[in-house]
Amino acid sequence: MAWPTSSGFGEPAALYRPQLPDRTTLPDLRGQPVTGLPGVGPKIEKALKDLGIGSLADLVSHYPSRHEDLSNVKRISDLRVGEKATVVGRVVKTKPVGRPVRGRSPGFSVQLYDGTGYIPAVVWGRQWLAGLLVPETMVLVSGEVQRRYGIQLAAKTVEVVDDPDTVQDNAHAGRFVPVYPVNKNIQARRMRTLIHRALDEAGHVLDPLPAEVLFRHNLVSLDEAIREVHFPTARPALRQALRRLVFHELFLIQTGLAARKARLERTEAGRSHRGDGSLLNPFIKGLPFGLTGAQERVMEELLADLRAEKPMRRLVQGDVGSGKTVVAVAALLSAVESGGQGALMAPTEVLAEQHYLSVSGALENLPVNVVLLTGSQGAAERRAALEQVRSGAAHVVIGTHALIQKAVEFRDLSLVVVDEQHRFGVSQRTVFKEKGAATPDTLVMTATPIPRTLSLTLYGDLEVSVIDELPPGRKPVETRMVDLSGRDEAYEAVRNELEEGRQAYVICPLVEESEALEDVRAAEELFEELAGEIFPDRRVGLLHGRMKAPEKREVMAAFRAGEIEVLVATVVVEVGVDVPNASAIVIEGAERFGLSQLHQLRGRVCRGLHPPKCYLVGDPRTDDARSRLEALCELQDGFKLSEVDLTIRGEGTLFGSRQSGMPDLKVAKLLRDIEVLVEARKEAFGLVAKDPTLKSPVHRPLRREVRELLGANVEWLFRE
Ligand code: ADP
Ligand code: MG
């Protein structure tokens, strides 16, 4: 095979390629410890281990955090006082400056030379850095050029860009240099030497991706991509390399997901629900409203899944208030029609209770027995419920996670609906599987709008249905941010609502979970203030997480009945609580809530017919908090809000491996790389459709990669 040349720069990368390439795969390299490399003693081994690097494979895939375009870098001789600039230069020497002043640790000054001139860069604090910046180290420093005893650079960031082979004394060759985060124990230069050696050792890194996939998507080989990101030659080549690595990462994950799905479909006996409409039709007819187009479409999708032999695995995504419950009930009825039992699981008791009330109410005139099962029921009540579930007398069981405890035995569970799925872990989704002979159909619902990217990956083995339409007549919630001085005004507006006969929520500031008692105290204080000072003439109620279930039940019932006009509550009302007469919500300490939580809270008041109002009381001190609140004031659409959220928060927290069961992303970024993700997903699913266990010899390297990536817990994936 000829080396593809992607740059117009001749073959500089050939420097790193041995004359007669041996061929190795990344998994092979995983078997080779770094200690096999010359120059890796116990100290370096330890430093590498701290970075999670144990094998040659880890080493070659320890990618730079970014690349700096050196053409954007200033020559030292061109620096002007007052400007912010980035320079790259070699360390000449370092020396301490200043004495420890109160509140400020001493710093050091590092003399830099870039071939055009010298400048001292002053670094405050970060003493440990000084030891790393030994003479000759190539560093990238950004900061402001100041005049203070001569010109100096007040360094804001210092990064090591050492590239001994390519960045010579003239740092302005108009090239990219890899930037690695500075690490205390191992110098970038050393790291790169090791990576270089590891690549030498590897010879040619074999590509696990099928050639046709590479061809179709115009991807460079893995070997070329790895070398290019570590030792970039030119901008286009680097771009190609990064694209390849992103594709690579996403493709492997998607192949794993596709294989998991294929495996489940192969091995699970599902159940075909062929309901006769005897329950469903009267239910739909009896609704006080017509279904929206989106509800109808999603309902049809669900019914088709239910009819099919294979187990349903579907996610229904719909913004707050889009009417997911009706659709879920329709599915449950269809399961009951064909003789099975349905379960509806909610994340909180308040919500389970509410579902129980509304579902049993809606089914009053139908021969369907709805049973509630929660953790806080009395022993006798619980025993009776369990007995009905076991005997099959209970057709629809509604509850909290108490539903999936061992003691709960179903006679014939055939559909499970998990509401507000984002509140549950992924593992809980599967527990039901052990509870019946055939795998029950599963429907998960979420209101936390997940951007398309995430639903493709996080729920990658689920089909996704979207209710992308709100019932008619929904008014946008007028949302305002008020600071503490505007608080009275907000409550004045609430008073107007109350005078019109409507109701309001007041949400207590969020307190860390570890301080649950604090939480109660804060809630009680706010309650006192509202009941005693702000609305002494109104009926004010209190609801918080520490209350006993019957108490909570009473309060919710009173609020629903209009006996309580103002409900002071902690976030227990966040999900799903539905009281259409409530038309205003005041969120105290709004800056402490996450964006999706705020959106959920606001969703409590978009259900009635009156123009609803939301007041965000708070004092956002950080830019992030301010952006969140501003976004909320501007946007109503949960999907847009969650894209904003993702941008503000970054992606790491959303794609945590514990949440998703998938590995964290190293190079890909979901929002940025959505297009690549879609391509990779299509290819991966197509490939698995043709060869579900990847048993063809061409696919074997791929199989090995996926298996290693996803870890031992998916060993079973490729068994036939
Ligand atoms: P969510 O999707 O947030 O769970 P719900 O299922 O709780 O929303 O529905 C919100 C409210 O909208 C409920 O009061 C429900 O009765 C009402 N609703 C649902 N579908 C429609 C519809 N097609 N037309 C009018 N109101 C509807
Ligand atoms: Mg709901």
JSON list of C-alpha atoms in Angstrom, two decimals, residues 216-371:
[
{"chain": "A", "resi": 216, "resn": "ARG", "atom": "CA", "xyz": [-17.21, 6.39, 1.04]},
{"chain": "A", "resi": 217, "resn": "HIS", "atom": "CA", "xyz": [-16.46, 9.05, 3.61]},
{"chain": "A", "resi": 218, "resn": "ASN", "atom": "CA", "xyz": [-13.16, 10.10, 2.20]},
{"chain": "A", "resi": 219, "resn": "LEU", "atom": "CA", "xyz": [-11.29, 9.28, 5.38]},
{"chain": "A", "resi": 220, "resn": "VAL", "atom": "CA", "xyz": [-7.54, 9.01, 5.78]},
{"chain": "A", "resi": 221, "resn": "SER", "atom": "CA", "xyz": [-6.12, 5.88, 7.34]},
{"chain": "A", "resi": 222, "resn": "LEU", "atom": "CA", "xyz": [-5.95, 5.55, 11.09]},
{"chain": "A", "resi": 223, "resn": "ASP", "atom": "CA", "xyz": [-2.20, 5.37, 10.99]},
{"chain": "A", "resi": 224, "resn": "GLU", "atom": "CA", "xyz": [-1.92, 8.58, 9.05]},
{"chain": "A", "resi": 225, "resn": "ALA", "atom": "CA", "xyz": [-4.44, 10.31, 11.29]},
{"chain": "A", "resi": 226, "resn": "ILE", "atom": "CA", "xyz": [-2.65, 9.40, 14.49]},
{"chain": "A", "resi": 227, "resn": "ARG", "atom": "CA", "xyz": [0.71, 10.57, 13.18]},
{"chain": "A", "resi": 228, "resn": "GLU", "atom": "CA", "xyz": [-0.71, 13.77, 11.83]},
{"chain": "A", "resi": 229, "resn": "VAL", "atom": "CA", "xyz": [-2.34, 14.90, 15.07]},
{"chain": "A", "resi": 230, "resn": "HIS", "atom": "CA", "xyz": [0.85, 14.34, 17.00]},
{"chain": "A", "resi": 231, "resn": "PHE", "atom": "CA", "xyz": [3.19, 15.67, 14.36]},
{"chain": "A", "resi": 232, "resn": "PRO", "atom": "CA", "xyz": [1.10, 17.92, 12.13]},
{"chain": "A", "resi": 233, "resn": "THR", "atom": "CA", "xyz": [2.35, 18.77, 8.70]},
{"chain": "A", "resi": 234, "resn": "ALA", "atom": "CA", "xyz": [-0.22, 21.21, 7.33]},
{"chain": "A", "resi": 235, "resn": "ARG", "atom": "CA", "xyz": [-3.63, 22.55, 8.01]},
{"chain": "A", "resi": 236, "resn": "PRO", "atom": "CA", "xyz": [-5.63, 20.45, 5.52]},
{"chain": "A", "resi": 237, "resn": "ALA", "atom": "CA", "xyz": [-3.89, 17.27, 6.57]},
{"chain": "A", "resi": 238, "resn": "LEU", "atom": "CA", "xyz": [-4.51, 18.04, 10.21]},
{"chain": "A", "resi": 239, "resn": "ARG", "atom": "CA", "xyz": [-8.13, 18.76, 9.58]},
{"chain": "A", "resi": 240, "resn": "GLN", "atom": "CA", "xyz": [-8.50, 15.45, 7.75]},
{"chain": "A", "resi": 241, "resn": "ALA", "atom": "CA", "xyz": [-6.77, 13.64, 10.57]},
{"chain": "A", "resi": 242, "resn": "LEU", "atom": "CA", "xyz": [-9.02, 15.10, 13.24]},
{"chain": "A", "resi": 243, "resn": "ARG", "atom": "CA", "xyz": [-12.10, 14.30, 11.22]},
{"chain": "A", "resi": 244, "resn": "ARG", "atom": "CA", "xyz": [-10.91, 10.75, 10.87]},
{"chain": "A", "resi": 245, "resn": "LEU", "atom": "CA", "xyz": [-10.36, 10.36, 14.61]},
{"chain": "A", "resi": 246, "resn": "VAL", "atom": "CA", "xyz": [-13.76, 11.80, 15.40]},
{"chain": "A", "resi": 247, "resn": "PHE", "atom": "CA", "xyz": [-15.38, 9.46, 12.91]},
{"chain": "A", "resi": 248, "resn": "HIS", "atom": "CA", "xyz": [-13.39, 6.59, 14.33]},
{"chain": "A", "resi": 249, "resn": "GLU", "atom": "CA", "xyz": [-14.52, 7.19, 17.87]},
{"chain": "A", "resi": 250, "resn": "LEU", "atom": "CA", "xyz": [-18.17, 7.66, 17.00]},
{"chain": "A", "resi": 251, "resn": "PHE", "atom": "CA", "xyz": [-18.19, 4.73, 14.60]},
{"chain": "A", "resi": 252, "resn": "LEU", "atom": "CA", "xyz": [-16.90, 2.34, 17.24]},
{"chain": "A", "resi": 253, "resn": "ILE", "atom": "CA", "xyz": [-19.53, 3.45, 19.75]},
{"chain": "A", "resi": 254, "resn": "GLN", "atom": "CA", "xyz": [-22.29, 3.23, 17.19]},
{"chain": "A", "resi": 255, "resn": "THR", "atom": "CA", "xyz": [-21.17, -0.21, 16.14]},
{"chain": "A", "resi": 256, "resn": "GLY", "atom": "CA", "xyz": [-21.42, -1.28, 19.76]},
{"chain": "A", "resi": 257, "resn": "LEU", "atom": "CA", "xyz": [-24.90, 0.14, 20.04]},
{"chain": "A", "resi": 258, "resn": "ALA", "atom": "CA", "xyz": [-25.99, -1.45, 16.81]},
{"chain": "A", "resi": 259, "resn": "ALA", "atom": "CA", "xyz": [-24.60, -4.79, 17.90]},
{"chain": "A", "resi": 260, "resn": "ARG", "atom": "CA", "xyz": [-26.36, -4.54, 21.24]},
{"chain": "A", "resi": 261, "resn": "LYS", "atom": "CA", "xyz": [-29.62, -3.85, 19.53]},
{"chain": "A", "resi": 262, "resn": "ALA", "atom": "CA", "xyz": [-29.15, -6.66, 17.02]},
{"chain": "A", "resi": 263, "resn": "ARG", "atom": "CA", "xyz": [-28.25, -9.04, 19.79]},
{"chain": "A", "resi": 264, "resn": "LEU", "atom": "CA", "xyz": [-31.35, -8.20, 21.80]},
{"chain": "A", "resi": 265, "resn": "GLU", "atom": "CA", "xyz": [-33.52, -8.59, 18.77]},
{"chain": "A", "resi": 266, "resn": "ARG", "atom": "CA", "xyz": [-31.99, -11.95, 18.00]},
{"chain": "A", "resi": 267, "resn": "THR", "atom": "CA", "xyz": [-32.35, -13.44, 21.41]},
{"chain": "A", "resi": 268, "resn": "GLU", "atom": "CA", "xyz": [-35.39, -11.95, 22.98]},
{"chain": "A", "resi": 269, "resn": "ALA", "atom": "CA", "xyz": [-38.78, -13.44, 22.65]},
{"chain": "A", "resi": 270, "resn": "GLY", "atom": "CA", "xyz": [-41.15, -10.53, 22.50]},
{"chain": "A", "resi": 271, "resn": "ARG", "atom": "CA", "xyz": [-44.83, -10.50, 22.34]},
{"chain": "A", "resi": 272, "resn": "SER", "atom": "CA", "xyz": [-47.20, -9.35, 19.71]},
{"chain": "A", "resi": 273, "resn": "HIS", "atom": "CA", "xyz": [-50.00, -7.21, 21.08]},
{"chain": "A", "resi": 274, "resn": "ARG", "atom": "CA", "xyz": [-53.02, -7.32, 18.86]},
{"chain": "A", "resi": 275, "resn": "GLY", "atom": "CA", "xyz": [-55.56, -5.35, 20.77]},
{"chain": "A", "resi": 276, "resn": "ASP", "atom": "CA", "xyz": [-59.10, -5.13, 19.43]},
{"chain": "A", "resi": 277, "resn": "GLY", "atom": "CA", "xyz": [-59.58, -1.50, 20.35]},
{"chain": "A", "resi": 278, "resn": "SER", "atom": "CA", "xyz": [-62.24, -2.33, 22.90]},
{"chain": "A", "resi": 279, "resn": "LEU", "atom": "CA", "xyz": [-60.54, -0.20, 25.54]},
{"chain": "A", "resi": 280, "resn": "LEU", "atom": "CA", "xyz": [-58.49, 2.15, 23.43]},
{"chain": "A", "resi": 281, "resn": "ASN", "atom": "CA", "xyz": [-61.28, 3.47, 21.25]},
{"chain": "A", "resi": 282, "resn": "PRO", "atom": "CA", "xyz": [-63.65, 4.47, 24.04]},
{"chain": "A", "resi": 283, "resn": "PHE", "atom": "CA", "xyz": [-60.72, 6.02, 25.92]},
{"chain": "A", "resi": 284, "resn": "ILE", "atom": "CA", "xyz": [-59.78, 8.25, 23.02]},
{"chain": "A", "resi": 285, "resn": "LYS", "atom": "CA", "xyz": [-63.42, 9.13, 22.36]},
{"chain": "A", "resi": 286, "resn": "GLY", "atom": "CA", "xyz": [-63.95, 10.01, 25.99]},
{"chain": "A", "resi": 287, "resn": "LEU", "atom": "CA", "xyz": [-61.10, 12.50, 26.14]},
{"chain": "A", "resi": 288, "resn": "PRO", "atom": "CA", "xyz": [-62.22, 16.10, 26.67]},
{"chain": "A", "resi": 289, "resn": "PHE", "atom": "CA", "xyz": [-59.94, 17.14, 23.80]},
{"chain": "A", "resi": 290, "resn": "GLY", "atom": "CA", "xyz": [-58.81, 15.89, 20.42]},
{"chain": "A", "resi": 291, "resn": "LEU", "atom": "CA", "xyz": [-55.28, 14.52, 20.10]},
{"chain": "A", "resi": 292, "resn": "THR", "atom": "CA", "xyz": [-52.72, 16.71, 18.42]},
{"chain": "A", "resi": 293, "resn": "GLY", "atom": "CA", "xyz": [-51.28, 15.53, 15.13]},
{"chain": "A", "resi": 294, "resn": "ALA", "atom": "CA", "xyz": [-48.02, 14.72, 16.87]},
{"chain": "A", "resi": 295, "resn": "GLN", "atom": "CA", "xyz": [-49.76, 12.70, 19.56]},
{"chain": "A", "resi": 296, "resn": "GLU", "atom": "CA", "xyz": [-51.61, 10.69, 16.91]},
{"chain": "A", "resi": 297, "resn": "ARG", "atom": "CA", "xyz": [-48.48, 10.03, 14.95]},
{"chain": "A", "resi": 298, "resn": "VAL", "atom": "CA", "xyz": [-46.54, 8.90, 18.00]},
{"chain": "A", "resi": 299, "resn": "MET", "atom": "CA", "xyz": [-49.44, 6.77, 19.18]},
{"chain": "A", "resi": 300, "resn": "GLU", "atom": "CA", "xyz": [-49.50, 5.00, 15.80]},
{"chain": "A", "resi": 301, "resn": "GLU", "atom": "CA", "xyz": [-45.77, 4.38, 16.08]},
{"chain": "A", "resi": 302, "resn": "LEU", "atom": "CA", "xyz": [-46.27, 2.86, 19.50]},
{"chain": "A", "resi": 303, "resn": "LEU", "atom": "CA", "xyz": [-49.16, 0.67, 18.42]},
{"chain": "A", "resi": 304, "resn": "ALA", "atom": "CA", "xyz": [-47.13, -0.62, 15.49]},
{"chain": "A", "resi": 305, "resn": "ASP", "atom": "CA", "xyz": [-44.28, -1.50, 17.86]},
{"chain": "A", "resi": 306, "resn": "LEU", "atom": "CA", "xyz": [-46.70, -3.23, 20.18]},
{"chain": "A", "resi": 307, "resn": "ARG", "atom": "CA", "xyz": [-48.14, -5.31, 17.36]},
{"chain": "A", "resi": 308, "resn": "ALA", "atom": "CA", "xyz": [-44.71, -6.43, 16.23]},
{"chain": "A", "resi": 309, "resn": "GLU", "atom": "CA", "xyz": [-43.23, -9.63, 17.56]},
{"chain": "A", "resi": 310, "resn": "LYS", "atom": "CA", "xyz": [-39.95, -8.15, 18.68]},
{"chain": "A", "resi": 311, "resn": "PRO", "atom": "CA", "xyz": [-39.80, -6.29, 21.96]},
{"chain": "A", "resi": 312, "resn": "MET", "atom": "CA", "xyz": [-40.51, -2.61, 21.69]},
{"chain": "A", "resi": 313, "resn": "ARG", "atom": "CA", "xyz": [-37.74, -0.30, 22.79]},
{"chain": "A", "resi": 314, "resn": "ARG", "atom": "CA", "xyz": [-38.83, 3.24, 22.20]},
{"chain": "A", "resi": 315, "resn": "LEU", "atom": "CA", "xyz": [-38.17, 6.67, 23.59]},
{"chain": "A", "resi": 316, "resn": "VAL", "atom": "CA", "xyz": [-40.86, 9.28, 23.41]},
{"chain": "A", "resi": 317, "resn": "GLN", "atom": "CA", "xyz": [-39.46, 12.72, 23.65]},
{"chain": "A", "resi": 318, "resn": "GLY", "atom": "CA", "xyz": [-41.84, 15.60, 24.11]},
{"chain": "A", "resi": 319, "resn": "ASP", "atom": "CA", "xyz": [-41.49, 19.00, 25.61]},
{"chain": "A", "resi": 320, "resn": "VAL", "atom": "CA", "xyz": [-43.03, 19.82, 28.94]},
{"chain": "A", "resi": 321, "resn": "GLY", "atom": "CA", "xyz": [-46.80, 19.86, 28.55]},
{"chain": "A", "resi": 322, "resn": "SER", "atom": "CA", "xyz": [-46.87, 18.20, 25.14]},
{"chain": "A", "resi": 323, "resn": "GLY", "atom": "CA", "xyz": [-49.21, 15.50, 26.41]},
{"chain": "A", "resi": 324, "resn": "LYS", "atom": "CA", "xyz": [-47.10, 12.39, 26.78]},
{"chain": "A", "resi": 325, "resn": "THR", "atom": "CA", "xyz": [-49.33, 10.84, 29.41]},
{"chain": "A", "resi": 326, "resn": "VAL", "atom": "CA", "xyz": [-52.28, 10.31, 27.10]},
{"chain": "A", "resi": 327, "resn": "VAL", "atom": "CA", "xyz": [-50.08, 8.55, 24.60]},
{"chain": "A", "resi": 328, "resn": "ALA", "atom": "CA", "xyz": [-48.66, 6.30, 27.31]},
{"chain": "A", "resi": 329, "resn": "VAL", "atom": "CA", "xyz": [-52.12, 5.40, 28.55]},
{"chain": "A", "resi": 330, "resn": "ALA", "atom": "CA", "xyz": [-53.12, 4.49, 25.02]},
{"chain": "A", "resi": 331, "resn": "ALA", "atom": "CA", "xyz": [-50.21, 2.07, 24.83]},
{"chain": "A", "resi": 332, "resn": "LEU", "atom": "CA", "xyz": [-51.04, 0.61, 28.24]},
{"chain": "A", "resi": 333, "resn": "LEU", "atom": "CA", "xyz": [-54.62, 0.00, 27.18]},
{"chain": "A", "resi": 334, "resn": "SER", "atom": "CA", "xyz": [-53.51, -1.75, 24.05]},
{"chain": "A", "resi": 335, "resn": "ALA", "atom": "CA", "xyz": [-51.39, -4.09, 26.17]},
{"chain": "A", "resi": 336, "resn": "VAL", "atom": "CA", "xyz": [-54.30, -4.76, 28.51]},
{"chain": "A", "resi": 337, "resn": "GLU", "atom": "CA", "xyz": [-56.60, -5.48, 25.59]},
{"chain": "A", "resi": 338, "resn": "SER", "atom": "CA", "xyz": [-54.41, -8.37, 24.58]},
{"chain": "A", "resi": 339, "resn": "GLY", "atom": "CA", "xyz": [-54.43, -9.83, 28.04]},
{"chain": "A", "resi": 340, "resn": "GLY", "atom": "CA", "xyz": [-51.21, -8.44, 29.50]},
{"chain": "A", "resi": 341, "resn": "GLN", "atom": "CA", "xyz": [-50.43, -6.14, 32.37]},
{"chain": "A", "resi": 342, "resn": "GLY", "atom": "CA", "xyz": [-48.94, -2.70, 32.01]},
{"chain": "A", "resi": 343, "resn": "ALA", "atom": "CA", "xyz": [-46.71, -0.83, 34.42]},
{"chain": "A", "resi": 344, "resn": "LEU", "atom": "CA", "xyz": [-46.11, 2.90, 34.61]},
{"chain": "A", "resi": 345, "resn": "MET", "atom": "CA", "xyz": [-43.10, 3.96, 36.61]},
{"chain": "A", "resi": 346, "resn": "ALA", "atom": "CA", "xyz": [-42.55, 7.55, 37.77]},
{"chain": "A", "resi": 347, "resn": "PRO", "atom": "CA", "xyz": [-39.49, 9.04, 39.45]},
{"chain": "A", "resi": 348, "resn": "THR", "atom": "CA", "xyz": [-41.25, 10.59, 42.45]},
{"chain": "A", "resi": 349, "resn": "GLU", "atom": "CA", "xyz": [-44.11, 9.65, 44.73]},
{"chain": "A", "resi": 350, "resn": "VAL", "atom": "CA", "xyz": [-45.85, 12.93, 44.01]},
{"chain": "A", "resi": 351, "resn": "LEU", "atom": "CA", "xyz": [-45.84, 12.17, 40.31]},
{"chain": "A", "resi": 352, "resn": "ALA", "atom": "CA", "xyz": [-46.81, 8.50, 40.72]},
{"chain": "A", "resi": 353, "resn": "GLU", "atom": "CA", "xyz": [-49.68, 9.58, 42.88]},
{"chain": "A", "resi": 354, "resn": "GLN", "atom": "CA", "xyz": [-50.79, 12.14, 40.35]},
{"chain": "A", "resi": 355, "resn": "HIS", "atom": "CA", "xyz": [-50.60, 9.67, 37.49]},
{"chain": "A", "resi": 356, "resn": "TYR", "atom": "CA", "xyz": [-52.63, 7.27, 39.54]},
{"chain": "A", "resi": 357, "resn": "LEU", "atom": "CA", "xyz": [-55.32, 9.86, 40.16]},
{"chain": "A", "resi": 358, "resn": "SER", "atom": "CA", "xyz": [-55.54, 11.07, 36.59]},
{"chain": "A", "resi": 359, "resn": "VAL", "atom": "CA", "xyz": [-55.24, 7.66, 34.92]},
{"chain": "A", "resi": 360, "resn": "SER", "atom": "CA", "xyz": [-57.72, 5.92, 37.17]},
{"chain": "A", "resi": 361, "resn": "GLY", "atom": "CA", "xyz": [-60.02, 8.91, 36.70]},
{"chain": "A", "resi": 362, "resn": "ALA", "atom": "CA", "xyz": [-59.77, 8.77, 32.92]},
{"chain": "A", "resi": 363, "resn": "LEU", "atom": "CA", "xyz": [-60.43, 5.02, 32.92]},
{"chain": "A", "resi": 364, "resn": "GLU", "atom": "CA", "xyz": [-63.28, 5.17, 35.39]},
{"chain": "A", "resi": 365, "resn": "ASN", "atom": "CA", "xyz": [-65.87, 3.93, 32.96]},
{"chain": "A", "resi": 366, "resn": "LEU", "atom": "CA", "xyz": [-63.75, 1.19, 31.48]},
{"chain": "A", "resi": 367, "resn": "PRO", "atom": "CA", "xyz": [-63.21, -2.30, 32.89]},
{"chain": "A", "resi": 368, "resn": "VAL", "atom": "CA", "xyz": [-59.59, -1.57, 33.75]},
{"chain": "A", "resi": 369, "resn": "ASN", "atom": "CA", "xyz": [-58.27, -1.97, 37.26]},
{"chain": "A", "resi": 370, "resn": "VAL", "atom": "CA", "xyz": [-55.55, 0.55, 38.07]},
{"chain": "A", "resi": 371, "resn": "VAL", "atom": "CA", "xyz": [-53.40, -0.08, 41.14]}
]
